[in-house]
Structures are given as C-alpha cells and as structure tokens.
Amino acid sequence: MSDKKASNQMWGGRFASGPAAIMEAINASIGFDRKLYAQDIRGSVAHSQMLAHTGIISSEDQLKIEDGLNTILREIEDGRFEFSTRLEDIHMNIEARLAELIGPAAGRLHTARSRNDQVAVDFRLWVKDEFHRVAAALKGLIAAFLERAEEHAGTVMPGFTHLQTAQPVTFGHHCMAYVEMFSRDLSRVTDAIERMNESPLGAAALAGTGFPIDRQMTAEKLGFREPTRNSLDSVSDRDYALEFLSVAAISATHLSRLAEEIVIWSTPQFGFVRLSDSFSTGSSIMPQKKNPDAAELVRAKTGRVTGHLVGLLTVMKGLPLTYSKDMQEDKEAVFDAAETLDLMLAAMTGMVGDMQINDQAMKKAAGSGYSTATDLADWLVRVLGIPFREAHHVTGRAVALAEEKKVGLEKLTLDDLRSIHDGITDDIFSVLSVQNSVKSRTSFGGTAPAEVRKQIRYWKKRLAKA
Ligand code: ARG
C-alpha cells in the first residue's frame, strides 16, 4: 500500500507518499484561500495600474496584465479555472495562469510587491467586505426586534434575575434589551472598519521598496482611507482578523443568550412563544414535540466562533516580526467564523420575526412569584414614609402570609395586610397588579410602555442615520 521508497522509513509510515508530497500538503493553502480570488485580482489590477502610472512598467504590459486578470476572474467565476496544490496558494495560482495567458509580461506584475503585502491586502479587503455583510445582517436583526417591540410595548411578562421571577416587565422592553446589545455589536463593527481601513500594499516583503511606487494611489483605488505607515507592521499585522473574530464572538454570545431564552420560552412549561414550523422540527417518536433546533444550533455554533478567536490569538501570540508562515492559519478561522455568524444572524432574524407571542401565558407568569412585592414596598415608602429597609421587611411578611394562604399578593385582604402594618389602606391594591407595576416604572430606560415607546423612536431614528 504505502510506497516505502518514497516515504521516509522512520516517520513516513502513515503517509503513502514521500516528503515532497507531505510538505506540499502542509504548505498549501489553495484549498481555502481560493476564496480570496476576487480580492487578489482587484489588488493586482490596482497594483499594475499604479506600476504603469509611475512608469515602472509600460502601459502595453499593464493592459495585457489587466486583460489577463479579467479573463482569469471569469474563468474562476464560471468554474473553468484549474486550481493546483503544487502552486501552493491563490496568489501563485493566478500568477501562473496569467503567464500562460499573456506570456512574459505576467512576470512584471510582481515588481515592487511580495506575497506578504499581497496576502495582507487581499485578506483585509475580504474581512472589510465581511464586516459590511455583518453590519447589514445586524441591522436586519435589530429591525426585526424593533418591530416586535412596537407590537408588544404593553405586553407584560415576568422579568427575571437568577431565572427567578423578579418584577414584571414588558416583552417590548425585553426586545429592546436585544436592540441595545446588537447595536453595540454594530458599533463595534463600525469602529473596527475604521481602524483597519488602511492599505498594506506596497510594504513589499517587509522593508518597503526602492521602486518609485505610489501607495496613496493603490490605497485609493482599493477603497482604503490611506496606506499603512510602517512596512514591518503592514505585513505582520493581523489585528483586523482578530477584531473580526472578537466582534463575531461577542455577537455570537449575544445570539446564544437569545437562543437560550427562546429554548426556555418555547417549552410547554413556559409557553411564552411558539416557534413557526420553519424554525423547529418534530420528533421521530414523540408526536407532541416541537423542538427548537435552530435556536439550539445557534447556541451551539457560538462555541465554534469563540474557538476560532482563541485559535488565532494563540497562533499570533508568539510570532516575532514580521511575516511567518504561521499566519496562513488566519484564514480558515475567519472564513468559518464568518460563514457561521452569517448563518446564525439569518436564522435568528427569521426566528424573531416569526415566533408567535403568547400574551396570556406571559401575563399569567408575570403575576406569579409575588412579582409585585417591590411595588408593595415602594408604596409603603412613598405613601407611609417608612424607610425602605423596614418596608422590605413588612413586605417580606406579606409575602409569607400570601404563601401560607396560597394566594397572590393582590388576593390578600385589606385586613390581612393591616395585620402586618396598620397604616396600610385600600390604595395599596392599585400597585399590586402587574399592569400597574409596569406602568409605574417610568424612569429613563425603565419598562413603562411609554418609556419603551420612547426608546423605540430613538433607535429607529438613530438607525435610519446609520
Ligand atoms: N499563502 C500565504 C499566506 O496565506 C501567502 C504569503 C506567503 N508568503 C511567504 N513569504 N511565504 O500567508
């Protein structure tokens, strides 16, 4: 089976081929970096135009190069391009094909450039495009939440701490919490784009070049704000990839928390939401079941995204300046995290827009667990002027009595309440309903429906400008 002659006796046992083939297998990145073909061609076209503009190559050669590159672009897009592992990566695959197509002029394209600045510019262009895709997807998710929030600004539900019923809130308010979270993600994307919006092209291998290149021109042609300012840093920096993965990991974590809530809410025990058939599956043996698979998978895929962040941080952490081949490992992490995050955002946006809200179940749960106990205590402070600590104590006794009588706080009689504190009057019942409790929380950012509507208006206006 294994070719003993070609494969090393000591360590080649598991490999059917010799060292050259093993080297090729570990070294090649064409299997994944072919994804950068469009960016690679864009970068090369801009570079060639700059070389002609500065007189480093002739206009005739430049035209041949640009034509050839455009032909290659079509070949790749039509699936007619033959990628070769022997040619290692996307850069050399394209250059070799260019030589086949246009002959010796192809050899002039790599003047004043190295694969080090080439891969750096290609990957930046790709990550920047992906940042824009994520921004658009986040905006879609936020819009879905704003719509649900508007619809449910007055729908009461229990608010939780420790997953124990704490105080009544509205579902609209809960949706708006996610608007805040995903808007922060969006602003992280915007910040990251701003920081990475510099072109490393022209840093060459690491030290710059003696050719009279115009880095401003290539930066502009490629849509970057300006060229990077240090050639060493230009070829060794992968911060933009790390930032993408950080943003992705944080956003995935938010999506995972939401997924977890959907999993809980859609249980028959909670019954707060009903997922549409498009985002759930049935059980092959238990006909009553409707499983929140999409939410569970969103929750699970967060592990992959975070794993990629930790993976690339670990790749980078011991690298001396400038380029090391280790950095080739940046791409699969980013590609997979991007694909995963795009899918997670799409699935969540679908689920949020689609899920049916069970107002009745939410309202019923909102009233359980003595959720208006704080309102009772606040009433004692406000109306009777009792210090909050004492009011807390009095309320605790009211809760204990209600527990003993197996009723809600609002079902205690006035006599019951007066047996605990004789200052209590009929008026207290006005704060014991969940509806009134929610309505009373009018502090800035609070759960009162009027306040929630105010925040919805704020975000709508702000996002229309973004
Ligand atoms: N495929 C390589 C990578 O992705 C391209 C850069 C190669 N540079 C070099 N000096 N070997 O990192």
XYZ file of C-alpha atoms and ligand atoms in Angstrom:
478
model
C 0.000 0.000 0.000
C 2.417 2.661 1.129
C 5.258 3.431 -1.175
C 8.194 2.651 1.131
C 10.725 4.020 -1.280
C 9.182 7.449 -1.498
C 8.066 7.657 2.109
C 10.581 8.021 4.942
C 11.173 4.773 6.901
C 11.183 6.454 10.297
C 8.305 8.868 10.136
C 6.622 8.344 6.819
C 4.793 5.141 7.745
C 1.372 6.663 7.758
C 1.927 8.540 4.530
C 1.589 6.934 1.156
C 3.886 9.490 -0.379
C 7.315 10.998 0.133
C 8.443 14.129 1.975
C 7.793 16.380 -1.003
C 4.133 15.432 -1.016
C 3.837 15.852 2.738
C 5.457 19.266 2.507
C 3.040 20.198 -0.249
C 0.100 19.070 1.847
C 1.093 21.061 4.934
C 2.232 24.090 2.974
C -0.595 24.578 0.517
C -3.398 26.972 1.273
C -5.162 26.898 -2.077
C -7.843 24.619 -0.592
C -9.163 27.579 1.386
C -7.506 30.791 0.201
C -9.095 30.424 -3.236
C -11.906 32.316 -1.535
C -9.703 35.404 -1.928
C -9.598 35.228 -5.728
C -11.679 38.365 -6.362
C -9.694 40.420 -3.833
C -6.411 39.083 -5.220
C -7.354 40.119 -8.743
C -8.606 43.517 -7.577
C -5.347 44.111 -5.720
C -3.277 43.051 -8.730
C -5.213 45.242 -11.148
C -4.720 48.272 -8.875
C -1.039 47.432 -8.412
C -0.459 47.095 -12.164
C -2.231 50.391 -12.865
C -0.024 52.090 -10.307
C 3.109 50.490 -11.797
C 2.173 51.850 -15.235
C 1.221 55.259 -13.848
C 4.605 55.628 -12.161
C 6.450 54.362 -15.259
C 7.710 51.197 -13.555
C 6.079 49.049 -16.255
C 4.827 50.010 -19.726
C 1.185 50.734 -20.478
C 1.170 47.911 -23.054
C 2.259 45.396 -20.459
C -0.261 46.802 -17.986
C -3.113 46.375 -20.468
C -2.086 42.790 -21.133
C -1.897 42.133 -17.386
C -5.302 43.665 -16.686
C -6.933 41.809 -19.590
C -5.378 38.562 -18.477
C -6.536 39.089 -14.897
C -10.079 39.782 -16.077
C -10.040 36.590 -18.122
C -8.911 34.675 -15.022
C -11.707 36.267 -12.989
C -14.273 34.972 -15.484
C -12.637 31.539 -15.589
C -12.846 31.241 -11.814
C -16.393 32.526 -11.670
C -17.523 30.120 -14.368
C -15.826 27.206 -12.601
C -13.395 26.716 -15.505
C -10.211 27.514 -13.567
C -7.975 24.631 -12.554
C -6.556 25.187 -9.088
C -3.304 23.393 -8.393
C -1.963 22.394 -4.976
C 1.519 22.355 -6.423
C 1.187 26.104 -6.905
C 0.527 26.455 -3.173
C -1.814 29.399 -2.885
C -4.239 31.667 -4.702
C -1.547 34.234 -5.482
C 0.722 31.786 -7.319
C -2.191 30.004 -8.995
C -3.348 33.251 -10.532
C 0.136 34.415 -11.481
C 0.966 31.106 -13.157
C -2.244 31.220 -15.174
C -1.504 34.821 -16.133
C 1.855 33.713 -17.539
C 0.089 31.031 -19.585
C -2.342 33.603 -20.928
C -0.105 36.612 -21.663
C 3.479 35.338 -21.599
C 6.479 37.271 -20.212
C 4.542 40.458 -19.352
C 2.995 38.467 -16.489
C 6.381 38.385 -14.821
C 6.316 42.176 -14.424
C 3.222 42.225 -12.200
C 5.141 41.167 -9.098
C 7.541 44.144 -9.332
C 7.719 46.101 -6.066
C 5.426 43.634 -4.350
C 5.711 40.439 -2.319
C 3.217 37.771 -1.400
C 3.478 39.190 2.106
C 1.845 42.524 1.294
C -0.289 40.825 -1.340
C -1.926 38.436 1.105
C -2.244 41.224 3.657
C -4.153 43.443 1.248
C -6.308 40.588 -0.099
C -7.317 39.459 3.345
C -8.055 42.984 4.549
C -10.316 43.536 1.564
C -12.127 40.286 2.308
C -12.529 40.997 6.028
C -13.749 44.513 5.283
C -16.440 43.170 2.927
C -17.445 40.651 5.567
C -17.671 43.381 8.197
C -20.128 45.157 5.890
C -22.157 41.955 5.445
C -22.312 41.507 9.228
C -23.364 45.138 9.675
C -26.224 44.676 7.223
C -27.318 41.456 8.925
C -27.192 43.093 12.367
C -29.348 45.939 11.079
C -31.867 43.378 9.826
C -31.982 41.669 13.203
C -32.341 44.977 15.041
C -35.192 45.968 12.708
C -36.948 42.673 13.476
C -36.626 43.356 17.208
C -37.880 46.936 16.841
C -40.966 45.654 15.087
C -41.686 43.089 17.807
C -41.020 45.692 20.494
C -43.504 48.089 18.960
C -46.120 45.367 18.721
C -45.526 44.328 22.344
C -44.648 47.554 24.140
C -47.544 46.872 26.508
C -47.366 43.059 26.756
C -46.419 42.168 30.325
C -44.120 39.280 31.111
C -42.037 38.327 34.119
C -38.600 39.882 34.324
C -36.021 37.520 35.785
C -32.883 37.590 37.853
C -31.262 34.222 38.607
C -34.031 32.930 36.274
C -36.382 33.537 39.219
C -39.356 35.820 38.695
C -38.223 39.260 39.837
C -40.501 42.086 38.651
C -42.981 42.406 35.824
C -41.598 43.938 32.645
C -42.916 44.128 29.106
C -41.946 41.924 26.222
C -41.291 45.094 24.241
C -38.777 46.166 26.873
C -37.128 42.748 26.714
C -36.860 43.023 22.908
C -35.296 46.451 23.297
C -32.597 44.964 25.549
C -31.507 42.962 22.498
C -31.667 46.084 20.345
C -29.123 47.622 22.723
C -26.883 44.543 22.580
C -26.916 44.172 18.809
C -26.494 47.913 18.332
C -23.315 47.721 20.381
C -22.170 44.898 18.100
C -22.941 47.105 15.138
C -20.893 49.951 16.584
C -18.008 47.554 17.213
C -18.134 46.634 13.514
C -18.095 50.297 12.507
C -15.146 51.027 14.817
C -13.203 48.034 13.544
C -13.724 49.024 9.901
C -12.450 52.497 10.688
C -9.268 51.092 12.267
C -8.486 48.545 9.561
C -9.263 50.845 6.638
C -5.600 51.216 5.574
C -3.806 49.594 2.678
C -0.693 47.484 3.372
C 0.035 47.128 -0.353
C 3.495 48.453 -1.154
C 5.085 47.307 2.096
C 6.539 44.616 -0.171
C 8.281 41.751 1.656
C 8.754 43.769 4.853
C 11.007 46.761 4.265
C 9.254 48.706 1.540
C 10.771 49.040 -1.931
C 13.222 51.170 -3.885
C 10.831 51.454 -6.825
C 9.031 54.800 -7.025
C 5.622 53.348 -6.193
C 2.565 55.399 -5.253
C 0.937 53.788 -2.239
C -1.623 56.566 -1.933
C -2.885 55.686 -5.375
C -3.328 51.957 -4.711
C -4.916 52.678 -1.334
C -7.444 54.933 -3.034
C -8.139 52.531 -5.886
C -8.835 49.753 -3.423
C -11.180 51.859 -1.315
C -8.879 52.293 1.686
C -8.677 55.596 3.546
C -4.856 55.733 3.304
C -1.778 53.490 3.186
C -0.420 51.911 6.372
C 2.519 53.793 7.896
C 5.015 51.074 8.764
C 6.077 48.390 6.329
C 7.057 45.900 9.055
C 3.720 46.207 10.800
C 1.891 46.083 7.460
C 2.942 42.507 6.742
C 2.832 41.210 10.311
C -0.443 42.726 11.483
C -3.496 40.506 11.734
C -5.403 42.683 14.199
C -8.232 43.143 11.733
C -8.747 39.376 11.671
C -8.578 39.223 15.468
C -11.004 42.121 15.733
C -13.361 40.449 13.325
C -13.242 37.293 15.412
C -13.731 39.265 18.646
C -16.721 41.110 17.265
C -18.046 37.822 15.909
C -17.531 36.037 19.237
C -19.296 38.772 21.215
C -22.154 38.902 18.755
C -22.400 35.113 18.723
C -22.532 35.198 22.528
C -25.464 37.612 22.352
C -27.173 35.378 19.831
C -26.561 32.406 22.075
C -28.182 34.091 25.065
C -31.178 34.907 22.930
C -31.244 31.341 21.636
C -31.238 30.057 25.204
C -34.191 32.300 26.066
C -36.092 31.038 23.047
C -35.384 27.458 24.079
C -36.760 28.178 27.552
C -39.706 30.269 26.373
C -40.844 27.661 23.883
C -41.079 24.822 26.436
C -44.659 23.812 27.261
C -43.872 24.775 30.881
C -43.235 28.404 29.897
C -45.230 28.561 26.668
C -44.313 32.223 26.108
C -43.588 31.742 22.424
C -44.468 29.301 19.709
C -41.878 28.789 17.014
C -43.037 28.520 13.434
C -42.598 25.183 11.689
C -39.818 26.707 9.608
C -37.588 27.051 12.664
C -38.418 23.900 14.597
C -38.569 20.181 13.995
C -40.740 17.325 15.174
C -39.568 14.228 16.994
C -39.478 10.953 15.100
C -41.030 9.088 18.025
C -42.837 11.652 20.198
C -45.576 13.225 18.111
C -46.363 16.004 20.610
C -42.893 17.519 20.373
C -41.775 20.622 18.590
C -38.063 21.098 19.083
C -36.319 24.475 18.837
C -33.426 23.029 16.790
C -32.496 26.275 15.064
C -32.166 28.071 18.406
C -30.171 25.181 19.856
C -27.813 25.229 16.898
C -27.311 28.979 17.190
C -26.429 28.407 20.844
C -24.011 25.630 19.914
C -22.312 27.356 16.991
C -21.150 30.088 19.353
C -18.555 27.572 20.521
C -17.049 27.430 17.057
C -16.860 31.174 16.651
C -15.271 31.704 20.066
C -12.958 28.762 19.371
C -11.677 30.486 16.243
C -10.917 33.659 18.217
C -8.919 31.718 20.789
C -7.292 29.741 17.986
C -5.976 32.765 16.112
C -4.916 34.597 19.277
C -2.867 31.513 20.063
C -1.372 31.381 16.561
C -0.303 35.022 16.795
C 0.897 35.221 20.345
C 4.485 34.014 19.886
C 5.265 35.401 16.455
C 8.292 37.636 16.019
C 8.016 40.456 13.487
C 7.352 40.270 10.628
C 5.656 37.619 8.477
C 5.777 33.958 9.482
C 4.030 31.147 7.696
C 2.015 30.571 10.864
C -0.106 33.475 9.721
C -1.501 31.425 6.865
C -3.628 29.780 9.572
C -5.614 33.022 9.944
C -7.886 32.354 7.001
C -9.801 29.206 7.814
C -10.614 30.608 11.249
C -12.026 33.823 9.814
C -13.814 32.150 6.892
C -15.536 29.628 9.100
C -16.429 32.176 11.783
C -17.851 34.480 9.098
C -19.920 31.775 7.459
C -21.150 30.600 10.841
C -22.034 34.069 12.093
C -23.852 34.963 8.858
C -25.973 31.846 9.241
C -26.624 32.461 12.933
C -27.758 36.031 12.258
C -30.026 34.931 9.416
C -31.589 32.160 11.498
C -32.163 34.421 14.482
C -33.660 37.213 12.405
C -36.047 34.662 10.930
C -36.980 33.267 14.342
C -37.518 36.665 15.947
C -39.782 37.793 13.136
C -41.658 34.506 13.016
C -42.301 33.464 16.580
C -45.814 33.785 17.938
C -46.080 35.502 21.270
C -48.500 34.076 23.818
C -49.563 37.263 25.653
C -51.803 35.345 28.029
C -49.109 32.938 29.200
C -46.682 35.812 29.671
C -49.212 37.829 31.655
C -50.108 34.896 33.857
C -46.469 34.180 34.613
C -45.828 37.871 35.225
C -48.234 37.786 38.153
C -46.794 34.679 39.749
C -43.888 34.530 42.155
C -45.014 37.667 44.051
C -43.515 39.769 41.293
C -45.128 42.966 42.613
C -43.564 42.677 46.067
C -41.210 45.569 45.283
C -44.211 47.692 44.295
C -45.756 46.976 47.674
C -42.564 48.014 49.447
C -42.265 51.149 47.291
C -45.881 52.063 48.190
C -45.057 51.807 51.904
C -42.104 54.146 51.382
C -43.963 56.584 49.178
C -47.303 56.770 50.980
C -46.441 55.986 54.578
C -42.946 57.423 54.597
C -41.450 54.193 56.010
C -37.677 53.728 55.406
C -37.098 51.256 52.528
C -35.322 48.677 54.693
C -38.310 48.494 57.038
C -40.735 48.434 54.109
C -38.746 45.490 52.705
C -39.258 43.673 55.988
C -43.015 44.400 56.112
C -43.342 43.201 52.508
C -41.487 40.015 53.353
C -44.140 39.273 55.962
C -46.904 39.971 53.441
C -45.291 37.522 51.001
C -45.001 34.903 53.732
C -48.688 35.352 54.575
C -49.698 35.083 50.919
C -47.582 31.944 50.619
C -49.267 30.491 53.685
C -52.710 31.268 52.252
C -51.582 30.057 48.809
C -52.720 33.232 47.067
C -51.110 36.075 45.140
C -50.297 39.356 46.909
C -53.244 41.098 45.237
C -55.585 38.450 46.703
C -54.691 39.244 50.320
C -57.488 41.138 52.068
C -57.062 44.616 53.461
C -57.374 43.087 56.959
C -54.572 40.625 56.126
C -52.337 43.491 55.101
C -53.320 45.674 58.050
C -52.442 42.843 60.412
C -48.881 43.308 59.183
C -48.877 47.118 59.153
C -51.859 49.119 60.357
C -51.047 52.162 58.185
C -51.948 50.276 55.013
C -55.043 51.499 53.136
C -57.143 50.352 50.191
C -54.974 52.384 47.855
C -52.259 49.725 48.046
C -54.221 47.440 45.699
C -53.622 49.904 42.875
C -49.936 48.929 42.765
C -50.331 45.192 43.175
C -51.458 44.440 39.613
C -48.728 43.659 37.085
C -50.154 46.145 34.634
C -49.865 48.997 37.117
C -46.472 47.850 38.277
C -45.148 48.029 34.739
C -46.845 51.350 34.055
C -45.243 52.894 37.125
C -41.633 52.205 36.044
C -41.243 55.454 34.173
C -37.604 56.180 34.998
C -35.373 56.713 31.955
C -34.755 53.302 30.386
C -37.464 51.713 32.546
C -40.088 49.212 31.456
C -43.169 51.507 31.382
C -44.774 51.157 27.928
C -44.497 54.912 27.318
C -40.786 54.778 28.105
C -40.273 51.733 25.881
C -42.012 53.511 23.008
C -39.703 56.465 23.524
C -36.669 54.177 23.201
C -38.113 52.561 20.084
C -38.441 56.008 18.485
C -34.879 56.850 19.496
C -33.404 53.718 17.907
C -35.487 53.984 14.762
C -34.241 57.496 14.197
C -30.660 56.621 15.043
C -30.568 53.557 12.816
C -32.101 55.410 9.900
C -28.995 57.619 10.049
C -26.518 54.739 10.400
N -0.266 31.697 1.403
C 0.466 32.621 2.190
C -0.358 33.063 3.395
O -1.532 32.952 3.333
C 0.824 33.817 1.369
C 2.031 34.555 1.837
C 3.245 33.746 1.615
N 4.433 34.465 1.917
C 5.608 33.873 2.096
N 6.596 34.635 2.399
N 5.738 32.591 2.055
O 0.154 33.504 4.387
